[in-house]
Each structure stands twice: as C-alpha cells, then as structure tokens.
PDB file of C-alpha atoms in Angstrom:
ATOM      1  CA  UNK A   1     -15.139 145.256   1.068  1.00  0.00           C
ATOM      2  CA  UNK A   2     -16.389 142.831  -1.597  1.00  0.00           C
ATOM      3  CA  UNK A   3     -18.013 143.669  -5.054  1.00  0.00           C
ATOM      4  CA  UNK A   4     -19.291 140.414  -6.793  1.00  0.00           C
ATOM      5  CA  UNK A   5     -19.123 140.502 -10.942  1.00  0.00           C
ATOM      6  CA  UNK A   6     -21.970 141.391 -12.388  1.00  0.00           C
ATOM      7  CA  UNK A   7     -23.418 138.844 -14.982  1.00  0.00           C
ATOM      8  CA  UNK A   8     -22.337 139.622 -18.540  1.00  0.00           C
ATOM      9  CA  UNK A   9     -22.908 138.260 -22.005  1.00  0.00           C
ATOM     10  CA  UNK A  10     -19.448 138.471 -23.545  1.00  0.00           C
ATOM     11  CA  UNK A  11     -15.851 137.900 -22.461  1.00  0.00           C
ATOM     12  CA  UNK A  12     -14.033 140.710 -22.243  1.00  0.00           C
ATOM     13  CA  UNK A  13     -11.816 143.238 -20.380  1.00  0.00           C
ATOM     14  CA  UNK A  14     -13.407 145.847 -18.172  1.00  0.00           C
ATOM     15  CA  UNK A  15     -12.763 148.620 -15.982  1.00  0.00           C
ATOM     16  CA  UNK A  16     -13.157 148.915 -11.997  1.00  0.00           C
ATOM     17  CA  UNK A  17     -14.484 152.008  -9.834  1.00  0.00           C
ATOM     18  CA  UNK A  18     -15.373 152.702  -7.041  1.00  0.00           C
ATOM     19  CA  UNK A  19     -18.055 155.223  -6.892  1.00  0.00           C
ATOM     20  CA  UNK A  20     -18.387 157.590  -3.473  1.00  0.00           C
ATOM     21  CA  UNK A  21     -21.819 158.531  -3.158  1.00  0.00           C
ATOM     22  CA  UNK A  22     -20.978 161.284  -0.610  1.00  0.00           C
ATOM     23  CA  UNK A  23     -18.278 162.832  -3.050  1.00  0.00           C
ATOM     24  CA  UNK A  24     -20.695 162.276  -6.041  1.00  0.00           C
ATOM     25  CA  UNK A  25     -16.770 160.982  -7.222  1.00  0.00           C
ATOM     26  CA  UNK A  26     -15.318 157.408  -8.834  1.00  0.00           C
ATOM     27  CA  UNK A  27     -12.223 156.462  -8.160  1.00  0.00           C
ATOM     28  CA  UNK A  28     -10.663 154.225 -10.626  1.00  0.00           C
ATOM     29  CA  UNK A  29      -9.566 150.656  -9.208  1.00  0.00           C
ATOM     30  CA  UNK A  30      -8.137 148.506 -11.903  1.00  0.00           C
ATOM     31  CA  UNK A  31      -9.498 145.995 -14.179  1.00  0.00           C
ATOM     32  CA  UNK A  32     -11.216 142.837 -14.356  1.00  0.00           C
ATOM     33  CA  UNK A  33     -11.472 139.949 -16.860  1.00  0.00           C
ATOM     34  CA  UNK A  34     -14.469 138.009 -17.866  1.00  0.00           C
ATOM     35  CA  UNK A  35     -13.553 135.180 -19.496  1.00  0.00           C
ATOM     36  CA  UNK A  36     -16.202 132.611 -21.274  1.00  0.00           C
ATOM     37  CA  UNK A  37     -17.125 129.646 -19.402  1.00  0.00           C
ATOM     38  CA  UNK A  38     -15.012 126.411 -20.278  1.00  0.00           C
ATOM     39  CA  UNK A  39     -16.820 123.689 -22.142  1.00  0.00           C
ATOM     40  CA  UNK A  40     -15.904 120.262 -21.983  1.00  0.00           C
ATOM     41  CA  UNK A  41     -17.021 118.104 -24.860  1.00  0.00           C
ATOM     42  CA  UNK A  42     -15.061 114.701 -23.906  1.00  0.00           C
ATOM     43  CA  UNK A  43     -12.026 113.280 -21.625  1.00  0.00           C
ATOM     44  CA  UNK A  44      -9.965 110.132 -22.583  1.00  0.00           C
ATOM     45  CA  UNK A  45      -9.943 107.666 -21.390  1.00  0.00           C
ATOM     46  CA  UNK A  46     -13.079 107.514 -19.973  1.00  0.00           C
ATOM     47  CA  UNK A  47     -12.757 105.447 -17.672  1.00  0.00           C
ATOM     48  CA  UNK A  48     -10.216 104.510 -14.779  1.00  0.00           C
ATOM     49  CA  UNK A  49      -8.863 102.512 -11.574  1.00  0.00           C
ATOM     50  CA  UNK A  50     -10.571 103.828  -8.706  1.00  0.00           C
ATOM     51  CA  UNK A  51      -7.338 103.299  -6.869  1.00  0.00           C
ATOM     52  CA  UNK A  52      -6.834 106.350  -8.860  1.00  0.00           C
ATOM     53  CA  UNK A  53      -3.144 108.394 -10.704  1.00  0.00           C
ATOM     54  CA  UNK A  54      -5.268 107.947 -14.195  1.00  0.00           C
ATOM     55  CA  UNK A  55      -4.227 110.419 -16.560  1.00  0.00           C
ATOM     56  CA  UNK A  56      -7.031 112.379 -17.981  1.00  0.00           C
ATOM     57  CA  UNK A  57      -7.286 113.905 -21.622  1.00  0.00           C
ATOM     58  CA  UNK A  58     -10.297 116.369 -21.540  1.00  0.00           C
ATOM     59  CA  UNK A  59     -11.000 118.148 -24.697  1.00  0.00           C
ATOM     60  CA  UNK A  60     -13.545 120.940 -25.077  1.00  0.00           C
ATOM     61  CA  UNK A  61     -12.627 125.104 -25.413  1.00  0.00           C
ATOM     62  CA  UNK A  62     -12.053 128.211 -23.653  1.00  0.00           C
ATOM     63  CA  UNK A  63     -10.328 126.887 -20.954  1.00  0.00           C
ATOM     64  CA  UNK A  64      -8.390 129.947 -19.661  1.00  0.00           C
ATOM     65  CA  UNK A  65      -4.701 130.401 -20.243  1.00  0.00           C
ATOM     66  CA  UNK A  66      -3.650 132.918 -18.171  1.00  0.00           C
ATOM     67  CA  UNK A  67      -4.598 131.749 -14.810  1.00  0.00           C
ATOM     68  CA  UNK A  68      -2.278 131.134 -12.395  1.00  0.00           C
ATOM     69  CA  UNK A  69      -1.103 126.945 -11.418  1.00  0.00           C
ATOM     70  CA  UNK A  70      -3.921 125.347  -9.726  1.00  0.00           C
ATOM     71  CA  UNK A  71      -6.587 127.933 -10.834  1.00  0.00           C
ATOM     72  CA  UNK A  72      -8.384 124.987 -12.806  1.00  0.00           C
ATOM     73  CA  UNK A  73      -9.092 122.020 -11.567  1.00  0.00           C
ATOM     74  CA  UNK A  74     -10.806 119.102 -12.445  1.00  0.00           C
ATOM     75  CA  UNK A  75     -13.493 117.976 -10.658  1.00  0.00           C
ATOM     76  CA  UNK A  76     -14.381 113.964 -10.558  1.00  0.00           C
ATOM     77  CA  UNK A  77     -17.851 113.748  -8.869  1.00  0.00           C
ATOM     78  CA  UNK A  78     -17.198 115.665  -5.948  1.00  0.00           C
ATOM     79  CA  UNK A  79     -13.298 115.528  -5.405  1.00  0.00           C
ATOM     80  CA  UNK A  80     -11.221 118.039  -7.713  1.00  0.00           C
ATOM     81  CA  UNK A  81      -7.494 117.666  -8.709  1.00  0.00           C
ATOM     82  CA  UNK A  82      -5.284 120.292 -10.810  1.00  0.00           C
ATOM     83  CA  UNK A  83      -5.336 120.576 -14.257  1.00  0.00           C
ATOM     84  CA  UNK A  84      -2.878 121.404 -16.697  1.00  0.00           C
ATOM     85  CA  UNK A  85      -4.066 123.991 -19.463  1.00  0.00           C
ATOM     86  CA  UNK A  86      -2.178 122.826 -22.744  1.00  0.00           C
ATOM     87  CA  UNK A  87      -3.940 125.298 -24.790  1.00  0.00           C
ATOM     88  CA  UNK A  88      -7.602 126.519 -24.764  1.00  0.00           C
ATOM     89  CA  UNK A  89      -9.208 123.229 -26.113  1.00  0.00           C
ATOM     90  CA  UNK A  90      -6.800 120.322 -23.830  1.00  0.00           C
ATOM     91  CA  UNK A  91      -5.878 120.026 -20.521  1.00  0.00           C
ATOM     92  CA  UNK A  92      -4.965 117.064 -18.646  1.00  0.00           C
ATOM     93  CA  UNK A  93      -5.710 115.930 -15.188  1.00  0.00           C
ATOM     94  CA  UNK A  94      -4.979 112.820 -12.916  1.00  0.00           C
ATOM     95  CA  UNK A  95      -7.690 111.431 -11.267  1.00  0.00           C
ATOM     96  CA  UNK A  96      -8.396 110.919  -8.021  1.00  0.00           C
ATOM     97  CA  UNK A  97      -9.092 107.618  -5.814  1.00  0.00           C
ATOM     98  CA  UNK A  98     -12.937 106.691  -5.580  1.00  0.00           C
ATOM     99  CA  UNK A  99     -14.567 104.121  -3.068  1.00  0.00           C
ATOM    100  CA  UNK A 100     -16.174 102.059  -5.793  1.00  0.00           C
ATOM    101  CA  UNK A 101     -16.875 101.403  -8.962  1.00  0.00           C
ATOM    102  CA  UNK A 102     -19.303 104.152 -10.465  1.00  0.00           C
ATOM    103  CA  UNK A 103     -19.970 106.487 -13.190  1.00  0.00           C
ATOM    104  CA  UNK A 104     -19.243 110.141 -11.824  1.00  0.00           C
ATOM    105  CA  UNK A 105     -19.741 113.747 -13.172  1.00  0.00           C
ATOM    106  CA  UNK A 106     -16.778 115.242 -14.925  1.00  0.00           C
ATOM    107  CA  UNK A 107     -16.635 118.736 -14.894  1.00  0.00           C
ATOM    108  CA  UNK A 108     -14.054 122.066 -14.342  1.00  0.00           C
ATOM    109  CA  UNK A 109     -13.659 124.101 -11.207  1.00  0.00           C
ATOM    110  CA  UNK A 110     -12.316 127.639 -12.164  1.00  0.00           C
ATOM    111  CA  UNK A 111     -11.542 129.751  -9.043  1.00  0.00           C
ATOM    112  CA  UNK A 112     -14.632 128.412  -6.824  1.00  0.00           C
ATOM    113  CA  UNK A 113     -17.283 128.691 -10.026  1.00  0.00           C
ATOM    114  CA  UNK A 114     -17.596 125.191 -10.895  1.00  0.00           C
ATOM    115  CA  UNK A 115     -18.001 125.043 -14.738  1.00  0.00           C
ATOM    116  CA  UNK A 116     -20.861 122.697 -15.381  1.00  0.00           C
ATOM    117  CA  UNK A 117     -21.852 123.488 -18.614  1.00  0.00           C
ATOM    118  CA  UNK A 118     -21.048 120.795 -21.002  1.00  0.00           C
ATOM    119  CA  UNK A 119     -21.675 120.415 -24.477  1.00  0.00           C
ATOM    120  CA  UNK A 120     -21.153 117.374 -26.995  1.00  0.00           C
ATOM    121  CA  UNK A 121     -19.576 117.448 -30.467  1.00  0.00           C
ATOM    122  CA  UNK A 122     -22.439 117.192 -32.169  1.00  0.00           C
ATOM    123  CA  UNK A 123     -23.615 120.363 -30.209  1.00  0.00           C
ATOM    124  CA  UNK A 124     -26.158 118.510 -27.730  1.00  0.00           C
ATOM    125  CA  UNK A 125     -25.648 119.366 -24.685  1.00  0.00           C
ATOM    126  CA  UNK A 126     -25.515 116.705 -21.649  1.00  0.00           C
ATOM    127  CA  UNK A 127     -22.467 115.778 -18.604  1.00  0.00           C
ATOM    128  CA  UNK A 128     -19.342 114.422 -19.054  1.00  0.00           C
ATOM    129  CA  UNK A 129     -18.303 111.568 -17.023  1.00  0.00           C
ATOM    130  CA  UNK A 130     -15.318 109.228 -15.651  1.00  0.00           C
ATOM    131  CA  UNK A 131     -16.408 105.497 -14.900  1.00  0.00           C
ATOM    132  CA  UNK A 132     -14.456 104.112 -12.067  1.00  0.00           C
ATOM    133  CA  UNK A 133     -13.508 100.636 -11.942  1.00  0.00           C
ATOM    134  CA  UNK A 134     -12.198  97.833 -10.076  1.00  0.00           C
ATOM    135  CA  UNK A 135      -8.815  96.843 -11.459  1.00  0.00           C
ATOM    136  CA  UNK A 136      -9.162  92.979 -12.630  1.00  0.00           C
ATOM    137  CA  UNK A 137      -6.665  90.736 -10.621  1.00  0.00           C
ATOM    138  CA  UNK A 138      -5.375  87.951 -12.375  1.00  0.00           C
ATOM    139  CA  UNK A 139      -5.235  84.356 -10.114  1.00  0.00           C
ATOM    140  CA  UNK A 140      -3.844  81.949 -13.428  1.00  0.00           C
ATOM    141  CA  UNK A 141      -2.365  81.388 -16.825  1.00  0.00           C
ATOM    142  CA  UNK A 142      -2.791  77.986 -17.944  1.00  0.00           C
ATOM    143  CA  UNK A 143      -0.326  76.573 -19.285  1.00  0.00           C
ATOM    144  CA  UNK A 144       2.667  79.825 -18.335  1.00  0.00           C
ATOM    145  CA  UNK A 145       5.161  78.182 -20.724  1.00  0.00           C
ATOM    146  CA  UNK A 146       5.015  77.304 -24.440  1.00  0.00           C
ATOM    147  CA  UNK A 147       7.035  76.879 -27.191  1.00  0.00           C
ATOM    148  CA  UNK A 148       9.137  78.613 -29.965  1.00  0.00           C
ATOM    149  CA  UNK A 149       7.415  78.649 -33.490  1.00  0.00           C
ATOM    150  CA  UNK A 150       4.442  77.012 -31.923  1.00  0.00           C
ATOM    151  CA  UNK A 151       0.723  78.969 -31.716  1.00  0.00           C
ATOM    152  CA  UNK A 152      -0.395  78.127 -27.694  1.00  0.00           C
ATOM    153  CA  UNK A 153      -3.287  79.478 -26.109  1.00  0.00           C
ATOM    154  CA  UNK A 154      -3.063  80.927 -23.224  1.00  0.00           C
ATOM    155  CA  UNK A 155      -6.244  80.737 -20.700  1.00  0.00           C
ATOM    156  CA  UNK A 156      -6.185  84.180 -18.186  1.00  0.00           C
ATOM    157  CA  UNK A 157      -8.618  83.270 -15.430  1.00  0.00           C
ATOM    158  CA  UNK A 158      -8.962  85.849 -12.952  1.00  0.00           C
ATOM    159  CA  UNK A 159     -11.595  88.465 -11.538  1.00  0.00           C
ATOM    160  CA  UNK A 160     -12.912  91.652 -13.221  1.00  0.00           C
ATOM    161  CA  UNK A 161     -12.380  91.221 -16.247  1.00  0.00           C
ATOM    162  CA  UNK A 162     -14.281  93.420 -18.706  1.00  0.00           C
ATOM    163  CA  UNK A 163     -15.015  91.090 -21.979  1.00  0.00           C
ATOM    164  CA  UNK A 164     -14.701  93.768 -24.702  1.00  0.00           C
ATOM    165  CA  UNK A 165     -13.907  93.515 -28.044  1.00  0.00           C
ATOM    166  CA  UNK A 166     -10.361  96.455 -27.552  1.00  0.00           C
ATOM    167  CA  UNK A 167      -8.828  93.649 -25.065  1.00  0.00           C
ATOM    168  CA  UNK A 168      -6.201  92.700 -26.452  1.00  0.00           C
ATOM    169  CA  UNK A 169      -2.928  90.363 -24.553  1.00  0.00           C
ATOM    170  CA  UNK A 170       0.792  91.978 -25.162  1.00  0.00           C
ATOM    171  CA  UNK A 171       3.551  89.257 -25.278  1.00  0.00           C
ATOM    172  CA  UNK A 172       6.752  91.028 -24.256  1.00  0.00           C
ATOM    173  CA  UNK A 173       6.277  95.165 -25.455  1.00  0.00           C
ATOM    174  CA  UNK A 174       5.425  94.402 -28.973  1.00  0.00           C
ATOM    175  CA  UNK A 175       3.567  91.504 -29.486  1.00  0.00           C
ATOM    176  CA  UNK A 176       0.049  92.432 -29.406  1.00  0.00           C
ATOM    177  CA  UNK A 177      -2.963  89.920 -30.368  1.00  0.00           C
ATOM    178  CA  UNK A 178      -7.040  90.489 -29.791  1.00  0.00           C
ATOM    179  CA  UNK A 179      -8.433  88.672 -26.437  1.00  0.00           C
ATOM    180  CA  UNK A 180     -10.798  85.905 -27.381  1.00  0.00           C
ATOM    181  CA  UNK A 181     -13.811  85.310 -25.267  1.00  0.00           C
TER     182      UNK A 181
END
C-alpha cells in the first residue's frame, strides 16, 4: 500500500494514520516531514569542461540537512550527480561529462521530486544553468625561453580559447599577469 503526501503550504512535522473504514478506527503509523522546496539562486563556477569532475558551488536555501547521503543530487540538464549539503544555503557537486559544448539547466533532485524552482538574488525568478565547454588545447608558445630580469612576451597560439578580460597566464604558482588580446 502507497499513500502519496498531500500538498501543503508550510514545512512542518505531521502525523500518519491509517484510518479503517470498516472499524470506523485510525491506527496511528508514524510521522512524516514536509520540508520546503530547495531554491537555488546561483552555482560557481558557472561554467565547466564537458569532459566533466568540475566542482560545483551552488548557493541558494533550504536545502535539507537531515537526509540521508545521496538523497540530493544535482541535476546538470538531464544527468544528476550527488551533492554534498554543507549547510542549508551551500552544497557542492561535481559535474558530470556532457557531449558538447552547451548551456544546460541546473537544478536539485530531492528523493525523485526534482526541485525546479529557482529564484535569483534580486528575487526574480528564472533557471540556473552550467555552460559546458570545450577545454582549449594549446599547439605553441613562441619563443618557450626568455631571460632573467628581462620583460618577454610570450605568444599562446592554440584552439578554444575564450578571449576574456579574467584570463590571466601564471608563471610558476605565483606569478600571475592579465592575458592580452
């Protein structure tokens, strides 16, 4: 026997019975939750590698605590992975692979309801999504040597390459400088 949850307005503890018609008699069950539907307002990055193993901020609240492992997932387009509930406003996420570069929904599964309803910061409300993107490959640096106390440019030719004023070349782990295009 199944008994679906009735649709309520608030989150909230309630009580289970059973009623016997022919005994005119309930019979008390247990208890079930109703929690409020997640929201999520944004996920960083936004963007990743459609080969995949990005690691996924999203932001938002009520995203339920006391579910077991693997109760929430997050869904990218159509494929969902496991989250991780930090508290009730993070949880993080690795996404999936994809079979090209696209813009997908970004949304959480909670059991099997699929929590759709997003909402912005600014309280408009609208989908989240992941862009998936083709890694760029890199083919040449011209020149690959330089010297000491000496400013050389380096020219990076290679194949999707997103111009954007955030790229940025790292020299060793610390030496960061803007990309110029």
């Amino acid at each position: 026997m199944t008994c679906s949850f009735p649709s309520v307005t608030s989150p909230g503890t309630w009580t289970l019975s059973l009623f016997i018609p022919s005994l005119q008699t309930r019979i008390a069950v247990g208890s079930v939750e109703y929690l409020a539907l997640p929201v999520v307002a944004s996920v960083q990055p936004s963007e990743g590698s459609i080969s995949g193993g990005t690691a996924v901020v999203a932001v938002g609240y009520h995203f339920p605590q006391s579910l077991q492992q693997g109760a929430v997932q997050c869904v990218f387009g159509s494929v969902a992975t496991v989250a991780t509930v930090v508290n009730s406003t993070i949880l993080t996420c690795e996404s999936p692979g994809w079979v090209r570069a696209e813009e997908v929904p970004f949304f959480l599964r909670v059991g099997t309801t699929d929590a759709v309803q997003q909402r912005y910061d600014d309280g408009s409300s609208g989908g989240v999504t992941f862009e998936y993107v083709t890694m760029p490959t890199v083919l040449e640096l011209l020149p690959s040597k330089g010297f000491t106390n000496v400013a050389t440019e380096v020219v990076v030719l290679g194949e999707n390459i997103s111009l954007s004023s955030l790229l940025s070349c790292v020299f060793g782990e610390v030496v960061v400088v803007p990309a110029v295009y």
